[in-house]
PDB file of C-alpha atoms and ligand atoms in Angstrom:
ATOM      1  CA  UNK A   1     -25.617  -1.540 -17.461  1.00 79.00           C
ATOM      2  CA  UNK A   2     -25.626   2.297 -17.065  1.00 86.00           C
ATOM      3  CA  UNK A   3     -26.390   4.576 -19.649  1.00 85.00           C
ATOM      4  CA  UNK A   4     -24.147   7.175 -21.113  1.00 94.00           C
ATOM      5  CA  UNK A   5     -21.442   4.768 -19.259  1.00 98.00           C
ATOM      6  CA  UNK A   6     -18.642   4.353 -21.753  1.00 98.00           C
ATOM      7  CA  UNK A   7     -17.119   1.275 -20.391  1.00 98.00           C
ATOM      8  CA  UNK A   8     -20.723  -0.487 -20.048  1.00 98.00           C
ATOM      9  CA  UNK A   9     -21.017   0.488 -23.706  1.00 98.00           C
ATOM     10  CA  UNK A  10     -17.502  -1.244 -23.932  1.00 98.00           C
ATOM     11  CA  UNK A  11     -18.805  -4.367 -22.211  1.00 97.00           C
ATOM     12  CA  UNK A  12     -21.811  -4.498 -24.033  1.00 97.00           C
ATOM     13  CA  UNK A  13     -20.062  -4.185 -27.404  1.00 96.00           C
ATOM     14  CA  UNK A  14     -21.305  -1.374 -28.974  1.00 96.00           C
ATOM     15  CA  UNK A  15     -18.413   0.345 -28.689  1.00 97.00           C
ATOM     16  CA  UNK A  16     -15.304  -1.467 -29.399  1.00 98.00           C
ATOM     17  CA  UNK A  17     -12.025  -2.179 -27.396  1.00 98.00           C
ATOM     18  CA  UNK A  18      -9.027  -4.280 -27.609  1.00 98.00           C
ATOM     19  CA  UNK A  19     -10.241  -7.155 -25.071  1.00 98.00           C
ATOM     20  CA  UNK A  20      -7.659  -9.307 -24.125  1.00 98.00           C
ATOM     21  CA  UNK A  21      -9.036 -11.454 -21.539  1.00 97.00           C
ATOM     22  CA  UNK A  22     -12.622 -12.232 -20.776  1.00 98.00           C
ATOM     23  CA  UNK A  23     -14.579 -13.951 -17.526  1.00 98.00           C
ATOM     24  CA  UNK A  24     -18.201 -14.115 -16.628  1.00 98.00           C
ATOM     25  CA  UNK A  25     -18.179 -11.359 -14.438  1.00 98.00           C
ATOM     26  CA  UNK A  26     -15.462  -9.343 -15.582  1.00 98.00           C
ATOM     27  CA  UNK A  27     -13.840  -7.439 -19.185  1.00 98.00           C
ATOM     28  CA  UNK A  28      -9.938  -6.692 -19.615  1.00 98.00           C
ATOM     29  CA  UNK A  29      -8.718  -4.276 -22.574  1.00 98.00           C
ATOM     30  CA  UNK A  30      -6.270  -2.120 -23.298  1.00 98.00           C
ATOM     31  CA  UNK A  31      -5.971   1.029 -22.227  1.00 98.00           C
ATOM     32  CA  UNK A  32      -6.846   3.681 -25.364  1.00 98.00           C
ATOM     33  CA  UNK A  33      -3.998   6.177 -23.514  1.00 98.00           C
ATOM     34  CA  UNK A  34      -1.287   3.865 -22.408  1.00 98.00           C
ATOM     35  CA  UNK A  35       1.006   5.274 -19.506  1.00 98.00           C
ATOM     36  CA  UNK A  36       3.087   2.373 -19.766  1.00 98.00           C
ATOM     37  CA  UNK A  37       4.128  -0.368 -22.373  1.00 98.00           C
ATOM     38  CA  UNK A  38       1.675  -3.015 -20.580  1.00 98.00           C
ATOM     39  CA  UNK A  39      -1.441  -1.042 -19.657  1.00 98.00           C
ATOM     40  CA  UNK A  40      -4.812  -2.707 -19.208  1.00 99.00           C
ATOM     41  CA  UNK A  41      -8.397  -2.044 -17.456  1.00 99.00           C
ATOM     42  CA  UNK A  42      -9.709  -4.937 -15.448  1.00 99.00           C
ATOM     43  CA  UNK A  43     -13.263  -3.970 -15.455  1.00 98.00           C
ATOM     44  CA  UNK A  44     -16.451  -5.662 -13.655  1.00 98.00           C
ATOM     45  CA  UNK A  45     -18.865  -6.081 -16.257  1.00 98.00           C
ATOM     46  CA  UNK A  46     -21.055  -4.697 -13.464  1.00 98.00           C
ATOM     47  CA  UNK A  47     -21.772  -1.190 -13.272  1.00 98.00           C
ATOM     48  CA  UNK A  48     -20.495  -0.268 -10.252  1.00 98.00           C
ATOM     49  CA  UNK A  49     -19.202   3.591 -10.083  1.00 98.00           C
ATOM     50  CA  UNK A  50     -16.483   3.239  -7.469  1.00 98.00           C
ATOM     51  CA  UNK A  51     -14.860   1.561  -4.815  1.00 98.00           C
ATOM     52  CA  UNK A  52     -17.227   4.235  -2.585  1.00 98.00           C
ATOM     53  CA  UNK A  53     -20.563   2.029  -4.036  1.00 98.00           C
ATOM     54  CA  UNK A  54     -19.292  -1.833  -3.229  1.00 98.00           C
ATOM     55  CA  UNK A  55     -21.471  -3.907  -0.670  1.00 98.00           C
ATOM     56  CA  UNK A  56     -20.473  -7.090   0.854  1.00 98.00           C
ATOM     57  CA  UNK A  57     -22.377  -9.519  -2.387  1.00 98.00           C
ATOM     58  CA  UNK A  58     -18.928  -7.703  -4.254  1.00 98.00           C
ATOM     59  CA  UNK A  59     -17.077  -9.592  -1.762  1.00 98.00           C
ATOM     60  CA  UNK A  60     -16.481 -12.425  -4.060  1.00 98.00           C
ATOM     61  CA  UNK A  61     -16.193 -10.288  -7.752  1.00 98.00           C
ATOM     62  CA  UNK A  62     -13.378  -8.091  -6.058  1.00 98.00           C
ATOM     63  CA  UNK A  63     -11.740 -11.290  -5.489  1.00 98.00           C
ATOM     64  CA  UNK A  64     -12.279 -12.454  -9.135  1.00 98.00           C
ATOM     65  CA  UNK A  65     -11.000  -9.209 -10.225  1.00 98.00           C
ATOM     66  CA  UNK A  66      -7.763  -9.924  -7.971  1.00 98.00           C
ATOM     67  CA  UNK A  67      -7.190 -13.471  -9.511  1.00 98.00           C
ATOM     68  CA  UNK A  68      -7.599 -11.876 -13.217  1.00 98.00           C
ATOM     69  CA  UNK A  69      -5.134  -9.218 -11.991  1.00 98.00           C
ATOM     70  CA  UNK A  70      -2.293 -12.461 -10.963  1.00 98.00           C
ATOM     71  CA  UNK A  71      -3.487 -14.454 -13.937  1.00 98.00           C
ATOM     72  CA  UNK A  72      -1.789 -11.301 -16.271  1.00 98.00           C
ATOM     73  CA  UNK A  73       0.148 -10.672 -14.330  1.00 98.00           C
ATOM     74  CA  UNK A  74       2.064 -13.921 -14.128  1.00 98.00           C
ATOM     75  CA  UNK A  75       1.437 -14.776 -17.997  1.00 98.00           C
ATOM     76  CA  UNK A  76       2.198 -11.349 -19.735  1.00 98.00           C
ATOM     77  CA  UNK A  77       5.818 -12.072 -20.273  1.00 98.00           C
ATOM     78  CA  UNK A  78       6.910  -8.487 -20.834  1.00 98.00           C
ATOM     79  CA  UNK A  79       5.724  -7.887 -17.117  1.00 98.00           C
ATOM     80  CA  UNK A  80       8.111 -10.468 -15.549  1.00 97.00           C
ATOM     81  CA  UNK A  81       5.815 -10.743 -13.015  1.00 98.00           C
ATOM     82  CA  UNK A  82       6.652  -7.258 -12.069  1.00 98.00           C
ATOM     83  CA  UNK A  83       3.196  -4.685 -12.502  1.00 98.00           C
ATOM     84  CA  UNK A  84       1.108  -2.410 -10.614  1.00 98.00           C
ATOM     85  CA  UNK A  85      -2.607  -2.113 -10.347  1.00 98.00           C
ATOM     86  CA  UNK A  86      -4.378   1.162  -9.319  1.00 98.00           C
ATOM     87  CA  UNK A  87      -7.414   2.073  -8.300  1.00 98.00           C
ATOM     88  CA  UNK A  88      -8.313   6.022  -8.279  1.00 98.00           C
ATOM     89  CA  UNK A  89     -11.478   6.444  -6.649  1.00 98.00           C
ATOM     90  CA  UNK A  90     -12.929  10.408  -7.562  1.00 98.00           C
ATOM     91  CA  UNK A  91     -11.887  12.808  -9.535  1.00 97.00           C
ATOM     92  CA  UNK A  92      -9.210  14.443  -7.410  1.00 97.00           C
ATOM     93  CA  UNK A  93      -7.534  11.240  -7.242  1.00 98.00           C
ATOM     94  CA  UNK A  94      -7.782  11.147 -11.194  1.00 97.00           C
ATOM     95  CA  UNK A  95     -10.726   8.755 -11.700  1.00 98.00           C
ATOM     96  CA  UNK A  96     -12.402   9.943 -14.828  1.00 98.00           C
ATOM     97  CA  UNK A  97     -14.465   6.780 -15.793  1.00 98.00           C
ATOM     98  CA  UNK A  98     -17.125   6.265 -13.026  1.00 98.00           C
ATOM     99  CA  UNK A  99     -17.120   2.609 -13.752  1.00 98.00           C
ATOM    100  CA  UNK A 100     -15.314   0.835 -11.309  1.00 98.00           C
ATOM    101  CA  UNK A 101     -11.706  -0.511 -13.319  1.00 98.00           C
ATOM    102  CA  UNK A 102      -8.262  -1.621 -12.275  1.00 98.00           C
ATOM    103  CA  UNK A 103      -5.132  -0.385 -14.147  1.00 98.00           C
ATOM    104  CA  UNK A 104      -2.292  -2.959 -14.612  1.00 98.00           C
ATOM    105  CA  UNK A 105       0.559  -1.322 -15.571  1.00 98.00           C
ATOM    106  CA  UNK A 106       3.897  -2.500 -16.326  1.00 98.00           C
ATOM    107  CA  UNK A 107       6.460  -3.310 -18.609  1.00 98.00           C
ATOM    108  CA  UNK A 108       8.794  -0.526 -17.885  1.00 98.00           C
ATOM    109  CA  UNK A 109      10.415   0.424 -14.483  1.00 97.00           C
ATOM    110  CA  UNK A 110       7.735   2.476 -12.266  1.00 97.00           C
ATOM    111  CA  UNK A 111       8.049   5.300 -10.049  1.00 97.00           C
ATOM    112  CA  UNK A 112       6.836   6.006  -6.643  1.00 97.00           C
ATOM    113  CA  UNK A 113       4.892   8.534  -5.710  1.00 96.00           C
ATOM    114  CA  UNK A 114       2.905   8.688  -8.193  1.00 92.00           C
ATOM    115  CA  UNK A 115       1.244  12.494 -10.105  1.00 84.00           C
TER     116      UNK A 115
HETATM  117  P1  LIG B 201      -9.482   6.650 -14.709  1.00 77.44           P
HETATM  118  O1  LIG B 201      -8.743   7.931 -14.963  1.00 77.44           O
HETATM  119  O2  LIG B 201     -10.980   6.849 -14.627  1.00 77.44           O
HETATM  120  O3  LIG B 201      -8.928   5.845 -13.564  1.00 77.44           O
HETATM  121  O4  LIG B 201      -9.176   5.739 -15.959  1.00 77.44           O
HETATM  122  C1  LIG B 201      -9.933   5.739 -17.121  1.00 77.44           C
HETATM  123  C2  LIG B 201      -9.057   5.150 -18.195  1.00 77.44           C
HETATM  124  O5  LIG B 201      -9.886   4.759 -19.272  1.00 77.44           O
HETATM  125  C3  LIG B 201      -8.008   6.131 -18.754  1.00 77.44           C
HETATM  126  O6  LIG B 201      -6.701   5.591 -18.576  1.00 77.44           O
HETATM  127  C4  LIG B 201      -8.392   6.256 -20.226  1.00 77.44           C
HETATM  128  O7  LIG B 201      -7.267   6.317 -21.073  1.00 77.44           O
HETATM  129  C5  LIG B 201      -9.218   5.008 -20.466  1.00 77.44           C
HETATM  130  N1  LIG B 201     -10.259   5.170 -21.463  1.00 77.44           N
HETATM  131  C6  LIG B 201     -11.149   6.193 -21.550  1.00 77.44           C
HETATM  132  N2  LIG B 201     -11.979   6.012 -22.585  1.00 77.44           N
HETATM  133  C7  LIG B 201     -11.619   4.821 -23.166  1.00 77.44           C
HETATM  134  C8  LIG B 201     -12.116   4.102 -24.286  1.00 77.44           C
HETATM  135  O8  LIG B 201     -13.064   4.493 -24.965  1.00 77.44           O
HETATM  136  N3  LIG B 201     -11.475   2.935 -24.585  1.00 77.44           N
HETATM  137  C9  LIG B 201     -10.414   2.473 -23.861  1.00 77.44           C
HETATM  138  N4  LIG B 201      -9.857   1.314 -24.246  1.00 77.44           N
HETATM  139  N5  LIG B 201      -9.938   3.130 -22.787  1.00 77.44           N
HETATM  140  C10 LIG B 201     -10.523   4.299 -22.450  1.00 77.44           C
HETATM  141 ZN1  LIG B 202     -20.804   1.331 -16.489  1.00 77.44          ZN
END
């Protein structure tokens, strides 16, 4: 838990969010800006500000975060099994939260390269 950290405040509940799917270690809402019909932030419930600040005792968490990501993935039907998940680490690679999150995005045929 970090103060002034919006999506701690998120996980703790005192600020609220569309959660859709929920683990011990990690959070999944929707996105309040979608970019895409199925948008959603896997989130560690561990403040952890980017991909920059993991240590090897993440090891196993990034893989939770991975099986949370095929879980959706595979069960959202609109997806059919077809999604992206991002990672922007910084702000000149458009990471604006530093809480460490994963966009799945889908629902809608995607584009390469991305902005
Ligand atoms: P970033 O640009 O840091 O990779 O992604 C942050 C994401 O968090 C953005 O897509 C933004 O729309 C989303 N976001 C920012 N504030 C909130 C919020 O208060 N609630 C929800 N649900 N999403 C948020
Ligand atoms: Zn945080």
């Amino acid at each position: 838990m970090s103060d002034n950290c919006i999506f701690c405040k998120i996980i703790s509940g005192s600020i609220p969010s569309e959660k859709v799917h929920e683990t011990q270690n990690i959070v999944v809402f929707k996105d309040i800006n979608p970019v895409s019909p199925v948008h959603l932030l896997i989130v560690p419930k561990k403040h952890i500000p980017s991909i920059n600040d993991l240590s090897g005792e993440d090891a196993h968490l990034m893989g939770d975060v991975f099986r949370v990501a095929r879980e959706l993935g595979t069960t959202i039907e609109e997806l059919e099994k077809n999604y992206r998940v991002i990672i922007s680490t910084g702000p000149d690679a458009g990471q604006v939260v530093p809480h460490i999150h994963f966009h799945l995005i889908g629902g809608r045929k995607l584009t390469w390269p991305p902005g």
